[in-house]
Amino acid sequence: MAKRPSKSASMTDDTIAIHDQQLQRGPGGELHQFAEKGQDVLTTSQGAPVADDQNSLRIGPRGPLLMDDFHFREKIFHFDHERIPERVVHARGYGAHGFFETYESLSDITRADVFQRAGEKTPVFVRFSTVAGNKGSADLARDVRGFAVKMYTKEGNWDLVGNNIPVFFIQDAIKFPDLIHAAKQEPDRAFPQAQTAHDNFWDFISLTPESMHMVMWIMSDRTIPRSLRFMEGFGVHTFRFVNAQGRSTFVKFHWKPKLGLQSVVWNEAVKINGADPDFHRRDLWNSIQSGSFPEWELAVQLFDQDFADKFDFDVLDPTKIIPEEVLPVRRIGRLVLDRMPDNFFAETEQVAFMTQNVPPGIDFSNDPLLQGRNFSYLDTQLKRLGGPNFTHLPINAPKCPMHNFQQDGHMAMRNPVGRANYRPNSHGDGPREAPSRGYRHFTAEEQGQKVRARPESFADHYSQARQFFISQTPAEQRHIAAALTFELSRVEILAIRERMVAHLLNIDETLATTVAQKLGFQSMPNPADAAIPTRQDLDVSPALSIVEGGPKRFEGRKLGILVSDGVDLKLLNTLIKAVVAEKASVELIAPKVGGVTADDGTFIEANHMIDGGPSILFDAIVLLTSHQAIDDLVKEATARDFVADAFQHCKFIGFDQSAMPLLEKAGVAGQLDEGTIELAAGKTVAAFVKELGKLRVWGREPSVKLGKASSPIS
Ligand code: HDE
């Protein structure tokens, strides 16, 4: 196995300095780092030791290069082939290892081995992703997030390849290429990158009424999560659990984040993408490396055919949910992510998720989207990973015994021994079938004519879209309207804007008229022709709101404290202690990254200089300055933005008296509210930290007077 000097936690500044001492200068001034006793020697991939990795072989120091140089050729050849095709969708992703722990035996419902024993821990790999953007796009694009989980169970890998939204755009897999073509960059101009705010996307959507429920979700703050740790996950489709007696129970899967739900606002998302395009992956990396392991509970909605027959909508329709208030979720285990991959490419890039990876006890329903996916995922791996042996890669291989007669092919690494490579054989060699243990598909009865058809039970496209909208808090409703306005403002063809507003009229009239007004419509279009009129009787479902599902605690969040020379050290330390006790983190922002000198002369290091640590990177901010430093600080545009942004993004702001001039210059002083809190002593600090659990002061939003970008719709 090739070993690379690991840049692990043990690599301190000191060891780097020691390595530097080993550098030796060559005649051309280049630096060599020769192996000393006990150190690994650089070799070619064939194992031949390399003497000089700085200079290619040539005739004389100034002459032409030579074909003899196998080391040079091998190195460049390998480099030339470093890339594999990125995923057609979900190209940008980030993964982590962990485990799933089963709470209780579900043996009466499913024979899936992973659910048989309480306390059982199953290794897991999870990959989160955005959908539309290329591999190098920014983390906070407005987009659905993939939430793909591979469980290495004792009876085979189970891939639950889900999203952070429980419904999808389309009802039939045959439309997937159209949807994705429309969402990605337009083919003639190759932009916009990682954005749905363009004509082609909304053209397709406005001609695809089945997508209207999904439109409400993607225009909500669900598509701009604050952290991958604060998102729900969903299996989307109806699956089946099958028990040892062959009885089937329908199941919908949900992942519930332990730290509650949280998103950012759009104006913040846009700025985060500039300040830190790796915002989500950095957050996951930091939380796992610091030992604060992200956690979710697996929750299921279980139901039988009788429930399915009586439910308002078809449970095979992936554009519909079953509200939790109608069918409560049952929490059956927890997922903990506690280890980052050793190598991004080997694991996160090469992991191959496939919906068809199911162990005995888990089966499919007839959801036409799911059935289509079962073809696509195997097919796509062949293209991306280059051959049929991608299951030999450690990240994809099962961790239970596996034996079969599949052989040869590109990059075969696991070749069976023995004479027999077929079954039945009379050599007595090789693995055999296991009728009782083996996977048995649920013996569903099916009959009917061969047709290309959509069931009539899929035809209601607006009722659940409306239910989603009316289940949101006022702030969330404002955000949906603002998102629709922004996206449609980027659409150049007026007929598309009109078609969308015509659909919105079938969802919520106020929403439709607000968007139309903001877009400058002179008159309202007629409502879109609906196959089924929108139902007005569906109840509000609080489970659909992010704000309702918020954490009520500041745990796992981040406070940014702007400090200056002369900062009150006692107050600062009290604050840091209180925040850390809440299991949240703190970063210090200062005029210079080197740090500041506190009121008692103590030197304090900073994490960011103001330009590098804007308030969009934090969940709340505090201004701890001093009378002597504040005059310089108010002159810094970035310091004023630090405060103004936090205020307009409805964040809590703590400050000491010395910071008042900065609040004034930022245009905030005249608007102080329950979220702007003066800190003076321990008691006020404790109260402030408690308030932080509310995360945002949404009541402030309608009256913010700092600019228009994220301002409310009315
Ligand atoms: Fe996917 N999807 N998808 N998808 N999908 C892929 O597989 C596809 C759908 C989802 O982190 C691809 O390995 C079709 C729904 C995730 O590696 C591809 C249809 C849901 C990931 C593919 C869908 C998803 C993918 C591209 C319509 C939520 C990333 C690369 C029927 C339940 C997995 C790859 C990872 C990836 C096809 C719809 C989730 C092309 C045909 C619905 C999380 O096979």
mmCIF file with all atom_site columns, C-alpha atoms and ligand atoms in Angstrom, residues 87-90 127 129 146-148 161-163 168 170 173 176 234-237 351 353 369 372-373 376-377 380-381 384, ligand 1:
data_model
loop_
_atom_site.group_PDB
_atom_site.id
_atom_site.type_symbol
_atom_site.label_atom_id
_atom_site.label_alt_id
_atom_site.label_comp_id
_atom_site.label_asym_id
_atom_site.label_entity_id
_atom_site.label_seq_id
_atom_site.pdbx_PDB_ins_code
_atom_site.Cartn_x
_atom_site.Cartn_y
_atom_site.Cartn_z
_atom_site.occupancy
_atom_site.B_iso_or_equiv
_atom_site.pdbx_formal_charge
_atom_site.auth_seq_id
_atom_site.auth_comp_id
_atom_site.auth_asym_id
_atom_site.auth_atom_id
_atom_site.pdbx_PDB_model_num
ATOM   1  C  CA  . ARG A 1 87  ? -21.650 12.728 -10.974 1.00 0.00 ? 87  ARG A CA  1
ATOM   2  C  CA  . VAL A 1 88  ? -24.237 13.912 -13.513 1.00 0.00 ? 88  VAL A CA  1
ATOM   3  C  CA  . VAL A 1 89  ? -26.221 15.210 -10.563 1.00 0.00 ? 89  VAL A CA  1
ATOM   4  C  CA  . HIS A 1 90  ? -25.088 15.609 -6.946  1.00 0.00 ? 90  HIS A CA  1
ATOM   5  C  CA  . ARG A 1 127 ? -22.564 11.600 1.600   1.00 0.00 ? 127 ARG A CA  1
ATOM   6  C  CA  . SER A 1 129 ? -24.513 16.886 -1.717  1.00 0.00 ? 129 SER A CA  1
ATOM   7  C  CA  . GLY A 1 146 ? -28.680 14.848 -1.134  1.00 0.00 ? 146 GLY A CA  1
ATOM   8  C  CA  . PHE A 1 147 ? -28.599 12.762 2.043   1.00 0.00 ? 147 PHE A CA  1
ATOM   9  C  CA  . ALA A 1 148 ? -27.268 9.373  0.973   1.00 0.00 ? 148 ALA A CA  1
ATOM   10 C  CA  . VAL A 1 161 ? -30.307 7.445  -1.109  1.00 0.00 ? 161 VAL A CA  1
ATOM   11 C  CA  . GLY A 1 162 ? -32.455 10.315 0.067   1.00 0.00 ? 162 GLY A CA  1
ATOM   12 C  CA  . ASN A 1 163 ? -32.762 14.095 0.041   1.00 0.00 ? 163 ASN A CA  1
ATOM   13 C  CA  . PHE A 1 168 ? -39.626 15.297 -5.691  1.00 0.00 ? 168 PHE A CA  1
ATOM   14 C  CA  . ILE A 1 170 ? -41.559 14.606 -11.066 1.00 0.00 ? 170 ILE A CA  1
ATOM   15 C  CA  . ALA A 1 173 ? -38.262 8.632  -13.882 1.00 0.00 ? 173 ALA A CA  1
ATOM   16 C  CA  . PHE A 1 176 ? -35.486 12.999 -14.961 1.00 0.00 ? 176 PHE A CA  1
ATOM   17 C  CA  . PHE A 1 234 ? -36.034 11.684 3.785   1.00 0.00 ? 234 PHE A CA  1
ATOM   18 C  CA  . GLY A 1 235 ? -36.188 8.435  1.848   1.00 0.00 ? 235 GLY A CA  1
ATOM   19 C  CA  . VAL A 1 236 ? -38.929 10.148 -0.232  1.00 0.00 ? 236 VAL A CA  1
ATOM   20 C  CA  . HIS A 1 237 ? -40.514 7.021  -1.717  1.00 0.00 ? 237 HIS A CA  1
ATOM   21 C  CA  . VAL A 1 351 ? -18.596 5.843  -3.114  1.00 0.00 ? 351 VAL A CA  1
ATOM   22 C  CA  . PHE A 1 353 ? -24.802 4.636  -3.850  1.00 0.00 ? 353 PHE A CA  1
ATOM   23 C  CA  . LEU A 1 369 ? -39.671 7.103  -9.688  1.00 0.00 ? 369 LEU A CA  1
ATOM   24 C  CA  . GLY A 1 372 ? -36.627 4.044  -12.539 1.00 0.00 ? 372 GLY A CA  1
ATOM   25 C  CA  . ARG A 1 373 ? -33.874 4.917  -10.076 1.00 0.00 ? 373 ARG A CA  1
ATOM   26 C  CA  . SER A 1 376 ? -30.060 4.405  -13.165 1.00 0.00 ? 376 SER A CA  1
ATOM   27 C  CA  . TYR A 1 377 ? -27.749 4.036  -10.183 1.00 0.00 ? 377 TYR A CA  1
ATOM   28 C  CA  . THR A 1 380 ? -24.127 5.366  -13.680 1.00 0.00 ? 380 THR A CA  1
ATOM   29 C  CA  . GLN A 1 381 ? -21.452 3.615  -11.591 1.00 0.00 ? 381 GLN A CA  1
ATOM   30 C  CA  . ARG A 1 384 ? -18.066 6.880  -13.340 1.00 0.00 ? 384 ARG A CA  1
HETATM 31 FE FE1 . HDE B 2 .   ? -30.758 10.497 -7.896  1.00 0.00 ? 1   HDE B FE1 1
HETATM 32 N  N1  . HDE B 2 .   ? -29.175 10.046 -9.094  1.00 0.00 ? 1   HDE B N1  1
HETATM 33 N  N2  . HDE B 2 .   ? -32.003 10.148 -9.444  1.00 0.00 ? 1   HDE B N2  1
HETATM 34 N  N3  . HDE B 2 .   ? -32.374 11.092 -6.779  1.00 0.00 ? 1   HDE B N3  1
HETATM 35 N  N4  . HDE B 2 .   ? -29.569 10.871 -6.377  1.00 0.00 ? 1   HDE B N4  1
HETATM 36 C  C1  . HDE B 2 .   ? -27.881 10.098 -8.727  1.00 0.00 ? 1   HDE B C1  1
HETATM 37 O  O1  . HDE B 2 .   ? -26.277 8.452  -9.193  1.00 0.00 ? 1   HDE B O1  1
HETATM 38 C  C2  . HDE B 2 .   ? -31.679 9.501  -10.583 1.00 0.00 ? 1   HDE B C2  1
HETATM 39 C  C3  . HDE B 2 .   ? -33.671 11.099 -7.167  1.00 0.00 ? 1   HDE B C3  1
HETATM 40 C  C4  . HDE B 2 .   ? -29.929 11.174 -5.101  1.00 0.00 ? 1   HDE B C4  1
HETATM 41 O  O2  . HDE B 2 .   ? -23.974 11.060 -2.891  1.00 0.00 ? 1   HDE B O2  1
HETATM 42 C  C5  . HDE B 2 .   ? -26.954 9.526  -9.763  1.00 0.00 ? 1   HDE B C5  1
HETATM 43 O  O3  . HDE B 2 .   ? -24.226 7.934  -8.396  1.00 0.00 ? 1   HDE B O3  1
HETATM 44 C  C6  . HDE B 2 .   ? -32.848 9.295  -11.388 1.00 0.00 ? 1   HDE B C6  1
HETATM 45 C  C7  . HDE B 2 .   ? -34.545 11.244 -6.045  1.00 0.00 ? 1   HDE B C7  1
HETATM 46 C  C8  . HDE B 2 .   ? -28.762 11.388 -4.286  1.00 0.00 ? 1   HDE B C8  1
HETATM 47 O  O4  . HDE B 2 .   ? -23.335 9.734  -4.494  1.00 0.00 ? 1   HDE B O4  1
HETATM 48 C  C9  . HDE B 2 .   ? -27.916 9.032  -10.860 1.00 0.00 ? 1   HDE B C9  1
HETATM 49 C  C10 . HDE B 2 .   ? -33.876 9.850  -10.691 1.00 0.00 ? 1   HDE B C10 1
HETATM 50 C  C11 . HDE B 2 .   ? -33.720 11.336 -4.958  1.00 0.00 ? 1   HDE B C11 1
HETATM 51 C  C12 . HDE B 2 .   ? -27.676 11.179 -5.137  1.00 0.00 ? 1   HDE B C12 1
HETATM 52 C  C13 . HDE B 2 .   ? -29.259 9.432  -10.300 1.00 0.00 ? 1   HDE B C13 1
HETATM 53 C  C14 . HDE B 2 .   ? -33.347 10.374 -9.475  1.00 0.00 ? 1   HDE B C14 1
HETATM 54 C  C15 . HDE B 2 .   ? -32.372 11.237 -5.444  1.00 0.00 ? 1   HDE B C15 1
HETATM 55 C  C16 . HDE B 2 .   ? -28.213 10.853 -6.427  1.00 0.00 ? 1   HDE B C16 1
HETATM 56 C  C17 . HDE B 2 .   ? -25.865 10.449 -10.220 1.00 0.00 ? 1   HDE B C17 1
HETATM 57 C  C18 . HDE B 2 .   ? -35.327 9.984  -11.123 1.00 0.00 ? 1   HDE B C18 1
HETATM 58 C  C19 . HDE B 2 .   ? -34.116 11.543 -3.493  1.00 0.00 ? 1   HDE B C19 1
HETATM 59 C  C20 . HDE B 2 .   ? -26.210 11.323 -4.795  1.00 0.00 ? 1   HDE B C20 1
HETATM 60 C  C21 . HDE B 2 .   ? -24.588 9.904  -9.644  1.00 0.00 ? 1   HDE B C21 1
HETATM 61 C  C22 . HDE B 2 .   ? -36.051 8.825  -11.005 1.00 0.00 ? 1   HDE B C22 1
HETATM 62 C  C23 . HDE B 2 .   ? -34.881 10.475 -2.941  1.00 0.00 ? 1   HDE B C23 1
HETATM 63 C  C24 . HDE B 2 .   ? -25.632 10.064 -4.230  1.00 0.00 ? 1   HDE B C24 1
HETATM 64 C  C25 . HDE B 2 .   ? -24.959 8.676  -8.999  1.00 0.00 ? 1   HDE B C25 1
HETATM 65 C  C26 . HDE B 2 .   ? -24.197 10.299 -3.841  1.00 0.00 ? 1   HDE B C26 1
HETATM 66 C  C27 . HDE B 2 .   ? -27.426 10.539 -7.543  1.00 0.00 ? 1   HDE B C27 1
HETATM 67 C  C28 . HDE B 2 .   ? -30.401 9.148  -10.941 1.00 0.00 ? 1   HDE B C28 1
HETATM 68 C  C29 . HDE B 2 .   ? -34.151 11.063 -8.530  1.00 0.00 ? 1   HDE B C29 1
HETATM 69 C  C30 . HDE B 2 .   ? -31.248 11.313 -4.548  1.00 0.00 ? 1   HDE B C30 1
HETATM 70 C  C31 . HDE B 2 .   ? -27.658 9.598  -12.247 1.00 0.00 ? 1   HDE B C31 1
HETATM 71 C  C32 . HDE B 2 .   ? -32.893 8.620  -12.725 1.00 0.00 ? 1   HDE B C32 1
HETATM 72 C  C33 . HDE B 2 .   ? -36.073 11.263 -6.055  1.00 0.00 ? 1   HDE B C33 1
HETATM 73 C  C34 . HDE B 2 .   ? -28.728 11.758 -2.816  1.00 0.00 ? 1   HDE B C34 1
HETATM 74 O  O5  . HDE B 2 .   ? -27.857 7.658  -11.012 1.00 0.00 ? 1   HDE B O5  1
#
